[in-house]
XYZ file of C-alpha atoms in Angstrom:
613
model
C 0.000 0.000 0.000
C 1.315 3.473 -0.925
C 2.186 5.571 2.114
C -0.167 8.489 2.685
C 1.334 11.879 1.887
C 2.332 13.506 5.218
C 0.439 16.698 4.323
C -2.789 14.729 3.868
C -2.058 12.790 7.029
C -1.463 15.991 9.003
C -4.754 17.600 7.998
C -6.697 14.381 8.559
C -5.158 13.924 12.015
C -6.024 17.509 12.914
C -9.641 16.994 11.845
C -9.834 13.768 13.863
C -8.455 15.457 16.976
C -10.647 18.548 16.587
C -13.731 16.383 16.082
C -13.093 13.852 18.822
C -15.873 14.909 21.266
C -18.550 15.585 18.627
C -17.703 12.481 16.623
C -17.893 10.310 19.757
C -21.271 11.785 20.647
C -22.556 11.077 17.149
C -21.344 7.463 17.092
C -22.793 6.868 20.554
C -26.151 8.101 19.268
C -25.955 5.749 16.272
C -25.079 2.826 18.562
C -28.090 3.648 20.717
C -30.339 3.882 17.664
C -29.142 0.494 16.437
C -29.760 -1.083 19.829
C -32.977 0.600 20.939
C -34.288 2.731 18.071
C -37.450 2.033 16.136
C -37.332 -0.964 13.791
C -39.768 -3.514 12.394
C -39.293 -6.134 15.150
C -39.909 -3.481 17.845
C -43.065 -1.991 16.313
C -46.565 -2.533 17.694
C -48.850 -4.503 15.428
C -50.977 -1.456 14.626
C -47.973 0.645 13.678
C -46.466 -2.168 11.646
C -49.674 -2.947 9.752
C -49.895 0.654 8.559
C -46.390 0.296 7.148
C -47.168 -2.527 4.729
C -50.885 -2.058 4.062
C -50.297 -0.918 0.468
C -47.209 -3.055 -0.303
C -48.832 -5.023 -3.098
C -46.718 -7.976 -4.117
C -44.426 -7.619 -1.086
C -46.902 -7.537 1.808
C -46.237 -11.051 3.139
C -42.459 -10.732 2.978
C -42.514 -7.370 4.780
C -44.994 -8.658 7.381
C -42.954 -11.766 8.174
C -39.602 -9.908 7.997
C -38.479 -12.507 5.463
C -35.659 -10.301 4.200
C -34.354 -6.746 4.446
C -36.681 -3.906 3.451
C -34.967 -1.038 1.598
C -36.359 2.457 1.938
C -36.214 4.613 -1.188
C -35.948 8.359 -0.642
C -36.405 10.067 -3.995
C -35.935 13.568 -5.352
C -37.949 12.728 -8.478
C -39.773 15.429 -10.338
C -40.131 15.846 -14.077
C -39.220 19.521 -14.256
C -35.588 18.892 -13.354
C -33.781 17.150 -16.172
C -31.413 15.468 -13.690
C -34.202 13.950 -11.624
C -36.709 13.107 -14.361
C -35.048 9.698 -15.017
C -35.895 8.640 -11.443
C -39.593 8.282 -12.361
C -39.337 4.545 -13.014
C -36.514 3.722 -10.608
C -38.774 2.640 -7.690
C -40.691 0.029 -9.696
C -37.408 -1.305 -11.116
C -35.752 -1.321 -7.696
C -38.605 -3.345 -6.194
C -38.031 -6.012 -8.857
C -34.278 -5.965 -8.254
C -34.845 -6.325 -4.498
C -37.076 -9.378 -4.974
C -34.297 -11.029 -6.992
C -32.212 -11.300 -3.807
C -34.950 -11.957 -1.283
C -35.408 -8.330 -0.236
C -38.205 -5.797 -0.560
C -38.259 -2.062 -1.254
C -40.705 0.756 -0.555
C -40.690 4.440 -1.413
C -40.201 5.939 2.031
C -40.815 9.486 0.889
C -39.883 12.283 -1.445
C -37.787 15.387 -0.993
C -38.056 18.719 -2.813
C -35.543 19.349 -5.555
C -35.311 22.858 -6.923
C -33.163 23.791 -9.882
C -30.695 26.635 -9.560
C -30.577 26.749 -13.341
C -34.253 27.743 -13.393
C -34.102 30.144 -10.422
C -30.716 31.697 -11.262
C -30.986 35.450 -10.865
C -34.653 35.150 -9.845
C -36.298 35.645 -6.458
C -36.604 31.877 -6.014
C -32.814 31.594 -5.770
C -33.094 33.020 -2.239
C -34.694 29.701 -1.225
C -31.971 27.586 -2.808
C -29.402 27.130 -0.048
C -31.990 26.598 2.670
C -33.692 23.968 0.516
C -30.772 21.795 1.631
C -32.040 21.922 5.239
C -35.588 21.225 4.051
C -34.337 18.196 2.096
C -32.436 16.945 5.147
C -35.542 17.238 7.309
C -37.676 15.605 4.610
C -35.210 12.703 4.489
C -35.529 12.346 8.251
C -39.321 12.289 7.959
C -39.100 9.579 5.284
C -36.807 7.343 7.343
C -38.496 8.013 10.690
C -41.067 5.246 10.182
C -38.548 2.588 11.195
C -39.670 0.210 8.441
C -36.264 -0.206 6.831
C -32.968 -2.072 7.247
C -31.226 0.042 4.600
C -31.909 2.971 2.301
C -31.318 4.085 -1.281
C -31.027 7.846 -1.751
C -32.079 9.059 -5.214
C -30.729 12.539 -5.878
C -28.087 14.349 -7.879
C -28.108 18.127 -7.965
C -26.771 21.036 -5.982
C -28.485 20.986 -2.569
C -30.173 17.631 -3.025
C -27.230 15.300 -2.400
C -25.915 17.260 0.608
C -29.440 17.466 2.023
C -30.123 13.769 1.514
C -26.823 12.844 3.139
C -27.223 15.219 6.094
C -30.675 13.814 6.821
C -29.612 10.216 6.234
C -26.686 10.558 8.644
C -29.160 10.934 11.504
C -30.125 7.346 10.633
C -26.506 6.331 10.166
C -27.010 3.026 12.003
C -28.372 1.748 8.660
C -26.397 0.940 5.483
C -27.131 3.324 2.617
C -26.097 4.098 -0.937
C -26.752 7.051 -3.193
C -28.069 5.976 -6.584
C -27.233 8.350 -9.474
C -29.242 8.858 -12.642
C -26.499 10.060 -14.996
C -25.807 13.057 -17.278
C -27.697 14.023 -20.414
C -25.860 13.571 -23.748
C -23.595 16.462 -24.728
C -25.334 19.324 -26.496
C -24.132 22.625 -27.926
C -20.340 22.927 -27.495
C -19.539 24.854 -24.351
C -17.383 27.472 -26.053
C -20.266 28.351 -28.340
C -22.693 28.593 -25.423
C -20.267 30.904 -23.604
C -19.808 33.005 -26.748
C -23.552 33.547 -27.172
C -23.974 34.477 -23.502
C -21.278 37.108 -23.760
C -22.713 38.505 -27.005
C -26.072 38.806 -25.268
C -24.446 40.632 -22.341
C -22.972 43.081 -24.848
C -26.351 43.555 -26.574
C -25.113 42.027 -29.842
C -27.671 39.203 -29.997
C -31.254 39.075 -28.740
C -33.312 36.854 -26.486
C -34.330 34.476 -29.285
C -30.705 33.665 -30.106
C -29.843 33.255 -26.434
C -32.809 30.971 -25.740
C -31.985 28.825 -28.772
C -28.415 28.450 -27.502
C -29.482 27.561 -23.968
C -32.067 25.078 -25.245
C -29.414 23.339 -27.319
C -27.245 23.048 -24.213
C -29.889 21.810 -21.763
C -31.907 19.576 -23.997
C -32.908 16.195 -22.550
C -33.297 14.079 -19.398
C -30.146 13.799 -17.305
C -27.830 16.000 -15.331
C -26.472 19.177 -16.929
C -23.094 18.292 -18.379
C -20.934 21.154 -17.093
C -18.825 20.496 -14.010
C -20.730 22.541 -11.471
C -22.130 21.633 -8.082
C -24.314 18.734 -9.262
C -21.520 16.812 -10.934
C -19.090 17.720 -8.155
C -21.615 16.052 -5.831
C -21.370 12.890 -7.887
C -17.569 12.904 -7.817
C -17.549 13.315 -4.029
C -19.979 10.439 -3.458
C -17.711 8.227 -5.565
C -14.555 9.085 -3.613
C -16.437 8.628 -0.337
C -17.407 5.133 -1.494
C -21.143 5.865 -1.378
C -21.974 4.829 -4.967
C -21.610 1.538 -6.750
C -18.118 2.216 -8.198
C -17.953 4.795 -10.977
C -21.671 4.814 -11.700
C -22.000 8.607 -11.566
C -21.482 9.544 -15.213
C -23.285 6.755 -17.075
C -26.108 8.255 -19.128
C -29.780 7.562 -18.318
C -31.930 5.278 -20.440
C -29.117 2.815 -21.175
C -28.755 -0.853 -20.291
C -25.625 -0.033 -18.324
C -27.478 2.555 -16.257
C -30.157 0.014 -15.336
C -27.554 -2.642 -14.534
C -25.828 -0.244 -12.128
C -29.110 0.525 -10.371
C -29.690 -3.200 -10.047
C -26.193 -3.650 -8.604
C -26.888 -0.895 -6.057
C -30.075 -2.609 -4.845
C -28.345 -5.986 -4.613
C -25.462 -4.417 -2.692
C -27.832 -2.716 -0.261
C -29.668 -5.978 0.328
C -26.352 -7.676 1.076
C -25.267 -4.962 3.524
C -28.644 -4.923 5.250
C -28.675 -8.709 5.601
C -25.160 -8.876 7.044
C -25.582 -5.615 9.003
C -22.288 -4.296 7.669
C -20.936 -0.913 6.636
C -23.525 1.318 8.218
C -23.531 4.878 6.917
C -22.190 6.338 10.184
C -18.982 4.323 9.897
C -18.529 4.921 6.158
C -18.788 8.718 6.485
C -15.779 9.242 8.731
C -12.969 11.816 8.722
C -11.068 9.983 5.958
C -14.117 9.911 3.685
C -14.709 13.640 4.192
C -11.044 14.356 3.378
C -11.355 12.166 0.258
C -14.335 14.235 -0.914
C -12.392 17.417 -0.316
C -9.309 16.107 -2.147
C -11.412 15.014 -5.112
C -12.986 18.450 -5.231
C -9.556 20.062 -5.407
C -8.038 17.606 -7.883
C -10.901 18.082 -10.358
C -11.549 21.832 -9.995
C -14.995 21.201 -8.527
C -17.634 23.606 -7.299
C -16.860 26.136 -4.595
C -20.365 25.537 -3.224
C -18.834 22.562 -1.452
C -16.813 24.921 0.706
C -20.239 25.300 2.346
C -21.770 21.860 1.804
C -18.842 19.711 2.964
C -18.587 21.376 6.392
C -22.347 20.888 6.778
C -22.224 17.202 5.751
C -19.286 16.655 8.083
C -21.071 18.309 11.023
C -24.022 15.962 10.568
C -21.563 13.105 11.244
C -19.908 14.885 14.173
C -16.874 15.963 12.101
C -15.518 19.523 12.062
C -13.733 20.921 9.005
C -12.910 24.512 8.094
C -11.491 26.523 5.212
C -7.960 26.251 6.589
C -8.255 22.506 5.937
C -9.366 23.279 2.372
C -6.445 25.644 1.894
C -3.773 23.267 3.200
C -5.103 20.318 1.225
C -5.276 22.520 -1.868
C -1.542 23.197 -1.510
C -0.890 19.439 -1.446
C -3.245 18.231 -4.192
C -2.481 18.881 -7.883
C -5.153 19.772 -10.420
C -5.590 16.678 -12.593
C -8.750 17.546 -14.528
C -10.053 20.385 -16.646
C -13.777 20.027 -17.234
C -16.011 22.831 -18.479
C -16.128 25.624 -17.294
C -12.446 25.065 -16.412
C -11.803 23.293 -19.727
C -13.458 22.666 -23.077
C -14.891 19.166 -22.543
C -17.913 18.263 -20.414
C -18.540 15.405 -17.955
C -19.314 12.957 -20.761
C -15.892 13.680 -22.243
C -14.415 13.428 -18.747
C -15.936 9.999 -18.149
C -14.779 8.723 -21.561
C -11.250 10.002 -20.909
C -11.023 7.961 -17.710
C -13.101 10.000 -15.290
C -13.250 9.240 -11.593
C -11.460 5.912 -12.120
C -8.398 7.777 -13.380
C -8.591 10.314 -10.566
C -8.854 7.540 -7.929
C -5.985 5.631 -9.503
C -3.651 8.630 -9.735
C -4.404 10.111 -6.327
C -4.364 6.757 -4.579
C -1.123 5.721 -6.258
C 0.553 8.964 -5.179
C -0.566 8.670 -1.546
C -2.922 11.640 -1.956
C -6.125 9.781 -1.117
C -7.322 7.583 1.730
C -7.613 4.186 0.019
C -8.400 2.435 3.307
C -11.869 3.938 3.774
C -14.812 1.694 4.646
C -16.574 1.974 1.291
C -20.273 1.120 1.046
C -20.511 0.504 -2.701
C -17.805 -2.192 -2.857
C -15.715 -4.238 -0.441
C -12.467 -2.474 -1.312
C -11.772 1.075 -2.502
C -9.534 -0.384 -5.220
C -12.781 -1.039 -7.125
C -12.970 2.676 -7.905
C -10.028 2.481 -10.340
C -12.177 0.564 -12.857
C -15.026 1.566 -15.171
C -18.339 -0.320 -15.388
C -19.220 -1.867 -18.751
C -21.634 -4.427 -20.150
C -20.109 -7.698 -21.351
C -23.112 -9.178 -23.071
C -25.719 -9.332 -20.313
C -23.136 -9.128 -17.537
C -22.023 -6.016 -15.650
C -18.231 -5.945 -15.372
C -15.580 -3.427 -14.339
C -12.446 -2.865 -16.435
C -9.327 -1.247 -15.047
C -8.518 2.273 -16.288
C -4.782 2.473 -16.900
C -4.396 5.627 -18.982
C -5.963 8.973 -19.761
C -7.606 8.997 -23.157
C -7.419 12.794 -23.352
C -4.511 14.650 -21.764
C -6.172 18.016 -22.430
C -8.777 16.930 -19.862
C -7.109 14.391 -17.569
C -3.461 14.288 -16.571
C -1.329 12.224 -14.206
C 0.013 13.427 -10.863
C 3.456 13.588 -12.496
C 2.283 16.189 -15.056
C -0.735 18.062 -13.627
C -2.425 21.122 -15.054
C -1.496 23.020 -11.888
C 0.607 21.985 -8.900
C -2.222 22.741 -6.475
C -5.974 22.269 -6.276
C -6.859 25.899 -6.785
C -9.142 26.601 -3.845
C -7.520 29.172 -1.598
C -8.475 30.796 1.677
C -8.144 34.593 1.516
C -8.492 36.646 4.667
C -7.889 40.066 6.120
C -9.815 42.976 7.560
C -12.762 42.187 5.252
C -13.148 38.664 6.644
C -12.464 35.145 5.370
C -13.449 33.949 1.895
C -12.878 31.316 -0.774
C -11.005 32.059 -4.017
C -11.104 29.420 -6.763
C -7.890 29.907 -8.717
C -8.216 26.853 -10.983
C -10.662 28.709 -13.255
C -8.680 31.979 -13.365
C -5.532 32.895 -15.300
C -2.586 33.262 -12.882
C -1.957 36.858 -13.986
C -5.325 37.722 -12.414
C -4.775 36.021 -9.069
C -4.029 39.433 -7.561
C -6.322 42.403 -8.171
C -6.011 45.757 -6.431
C -8.566 48.380 -7.464
C -11.170 50.797 -6.087
C -14.344 49.234 -4.742
C -17.834 49.801 -6.073
C -20.530 48.749 -3.595
C -23.867 47.111 -4.410
C -26.583 45.358 -2.414
C -28.188 43.513 -5.329
C -26.858 41.911 -8.506
C -29.475 43.758 -10.540
C -27.820 47.023 -9.482
C -24.510 45.719 -10.826
C -25.993 44.911 -14.210
C -27.621 48.333 -14.446
C -24.307 50.034 -13.617
C -22.637 47.889 -16.280
C -25.201 48.934 -18.888
C -24.650 52.594 -18.001
C -20.867 52.229 -18.487
C -20.129 53.008 -14.827
C -17.913 49.932 -14.395
C -15.815 50.361 -17.524
C -12.537 50.609 -15.551
C -10.400 48.743 -13.049
C -12.829 47.862 -10.276
C -13.542 45.482 -7.417
C -17.290 44.904 -7.525
C -18.540 44.256 -3.988
C -21.999 42.727 -3.698
C -22.898 42.595 -0.009
C -25.943 41.630 2.062
C -26.057 38.367 0.122
C -25.179 36.085 3.055
C -27.328 33.344 4.581
C -28.882 35.603 7.230
C -29.535 38.467 4.819
C -31.383 36.763 1.977
C -30.467 33.070 1.953
C -27.118 33.446 0.125
C -28.158 33.214 -3.536
C -25.728 32.468 -6.353
C -24.775 35.459 -8.455
C -24.175 33.925 -11.870
C -25.935 36.735 -13.704
C -22.828 38.801 -13.003
C -20.395 36.500 -14.770
C -21.018 37.577 -18.411
C -20.913 41.291 -17.569
C -17.756 41.041 -15.475
C -16.230 38.842 -18.179
C -16.858 41.592 -20.745
C -15.084 44.136 -18.536
C -12.151 41.783 -18.115
C -11.966 41.151 -21.869
C -11.779 44.908 -22.384
C -8.475 44.836 -20.517
C -9.662 46.015 -17.105
C -8.487 44.564 -13.788
C -11.759 43.280 -12.368
C -12.701 41.189 -9.335
C -15.816 40.266 -7.396
C -16.081 40.259 -3.599
C -19.306 38.999 -2.051
C -20.843 37.285 0.943
C -23.041 35.470 -1.584
C -22.293 32.355 -3.615
C -20.847 31.410 -6.979
C -20.344 27.775 -7.974
C -18.257 25.614 -10.281
C -19.922 27.349 -13.197
C -18.646 30.780 -12.160
C -16.005 31.121 -14.864
C -12.885 33.193 -15.381
C -13.324 36.308 -13.210
C -11.360 36.339 -9.911
C -13.768 36.257 -6.996
C -13.683 36.181 -3.200
C -16.941 34.495 -2.308
C -18.785 33.385 0.843
C -17.164 36.251 2.761
C -17.559 35.544 6.472
C -18.721 37.169 8.599
C -21.420 38.398 6.245
C -22.381 42.066 5.957
C -25.658 41.690 7.866
C -24.961 42.056 11.574
C -22.254 44.688 11.061
C -19.725 42.467 9.301
C -16.693 44.241 7.773
C -18.249 44.407 4.304
C -20.987 46.636 5.750
C -18.322 49.254 6.591
C -16.712 49.359 3.151
C -17.352 52.439 0.974
C -17.211 53.280 -2.742
C -13.668 54.144 -3.761
C -11.917 52.227 -0.963
C -8.877 50.428 -2.333
C -9.406 46.667 -2.073
C -6.680 44.074 -2.529
C -7.686 40.518 -3.359
C -4.772 38.126 -3.742
C -4.717 34.347 -3.945
C -0.923 34.561 -4.037
C -0.561 35.966 -0.525
C -4.002 34.932 0.792
C -5.190 38.508 1.261
C -8.643 40.088 1.322
C -8.017 43.594 2.525
C -9.372 47.128 2.443
C -6.030 48.880 2.103
C -5.328 51.717 4.531
C -8.882 51.778 5.894
C -9.913 51.761 9.565
C -13.162 49.854 9.186
C -13.856 49.805 12.923
C -14.112 53.595 12.953
C -17.039 53.561 10.517
C -20.751 53.045 10.968
C -22.176 50.032 9.119
C -24.288 50.598 6.029
C -28.014 50.094 6.380
C -29.131 46.634 5.342
C -31.863 46.172 2.734
C -35.264 45.032 4.042
C -35.846 41.261 4.384
C -36.949 39.598 1.148
C -40.638 38.872 0.633
C -42.619 37.208 -2.140
C -42.031 33.895 -3.905
C -42.359 32.213 -0.523
C -39.206 33.811 0.825
C -40.951 35.095 3.951
C -41.569 31.446 4.929
C -37.815 31.051 5.361
C -37.422 33.889 7.871
C -36.772 31.372 10.657
C -33.862 29.880 8.719
C -32.375 33.256 7.842
C -32.595 34.330 11.459
C -30.755 31.309 12.851
C -28.280 30.348 10.099
C -24.619 30.241 10.995
C -21.586 31.359 8.991
C -20.749 29.994 5.553
C -17.532 28.413 6.852
C -19.584 26.256 9.228
C -22.019 25.295 6.476
C -24.580 28.131 6.576
C -27.175 25.863 8.168
C -29.979 27.007 10.456
C -30.902 23.403 11.223
C -27.441 22.230 12.334
C -26.885 25.436 14.301
C -30.133 24.896 16.229
C -29.398 21.201 16.740
C -25.992 21.921 18.251
C -27.346 24.743 20.409
C -29.945 22.373 21.817
C -27.254 19.767 22.501
C -25.153 22.353 24.332
C -28.105 23.226 26.561
C -28.664 19.538 27.298
C -25.003 19.068 28.186
C -25.119 22.076 30.504
C -28.162 20.681 32.335
C -26.528 17.317 33.061
C -23.199 18.707 34.271
C -22.694 18.138 38.033
């Protein structure tokens, strides 16, 4: 076995030590749930009868506990292209379960909103907190105690983190996530980007733009750019929570169905033998693996928020210093659009996750000793699934088929993972360097302050930003308005950059793996609401953003001597007022920006205080 790189070992050991009390408390809870929690043998007859009353075809087996019963938690809806393929999964999975003496029931559904639909709209203010809603919905689904294992059907941005956070509260059970796969490649990404920029410049109209977008997002399956959704899939692979390398197999194929079948059979096996419960699989090493994969592939910066939240649900504490130090140790091995020209279909064909697992594991940059749920040994993740006649087989990936997209550790695209911590008198933030030309890693320019991305676009149209500028969009944090993504800014800021200006974005809001080429300090913490440093910044202040020296600084400014700017009123309409409770209790982005986890931990602290002698 290759020795683990000492830098990876150091960060992992620090996370283990930091998390020791909370991790122990979590595992004790899971042990108690396994021993005394609700389950079919412990249910009263009335409760139990309700649970199988409608289980046509499986009623007798469920009633007599003749084999494990698998709960299906699904994010199906037919508006989201990524989740539309899940429509027929439950009926197929019930058949697959019967093949191995098990049963399956749909335990419940979770909401699944699409950031692509709500981008730049009022509904985007609900996006981040939908993760907490999904987690709670998952808990509701699994709370019936009818199951010995669970299959989690979800793919996109907040859905996978939400499913996993909720499922971890039932971590005494074995579980797998079951992907649906990406849509076939559509309009080439460079052409899509070209049309978007022409539209931003007013050189093409809405009809041309809509035709371009429709040719890009055109059929069932996940969007094919490497944003948050596909970064989710990569992380679940490197955490061992999928059947190996099933993430990027397209829907509607025989191979896709065979992989779903394999997932059900694997779950039935784990539930029967009571092995590899979710709580033990999602440990500190698995979280570090997800983080390393994110860095090695140039994945979405949204996971600088989601990974700390997932980890906290398992009693594990990670922060952006861990991201930064691992980024310095992990080379960039992949360039997938928007960081390269090819999409996730090209990535998978070139070698995909199998190549990444092989290279990182072989170089001691990955924990290959994790307790993987989808296979007995993590070595299985270095092979690709294929059909050999009617049989599902895995074939070893030994080379990259496209070195413009996938490279070995010995010849990476960049020596580091490109996700830096920047900090200073404006707070702490994330800077994704892997998407930005190195000559733009440091920007120093006067600030222009905004409280809404629509204001930025209007200033752009009026020519007010046609200069060197640091655009600061504040009051976009979780407590202010739910921390929406600000992708509408990317084309306009890209135009300014292409005109030769030194341009950067600083915000307490979000941008993801689709954010593109403009340098940005995002997720600034503390956020502006509540008198954070950004609230004391003024137009014309000189701001220095540098990934090279890790700086986010208002140069020569005594921020403490200033009064904070007045915050905009709370958002209303489009259901946003229903989320006031979450905005009011959310914690910082670095801790995961979760109202639910913050409240859970506060309650636990009160309980601990009451029982102290």
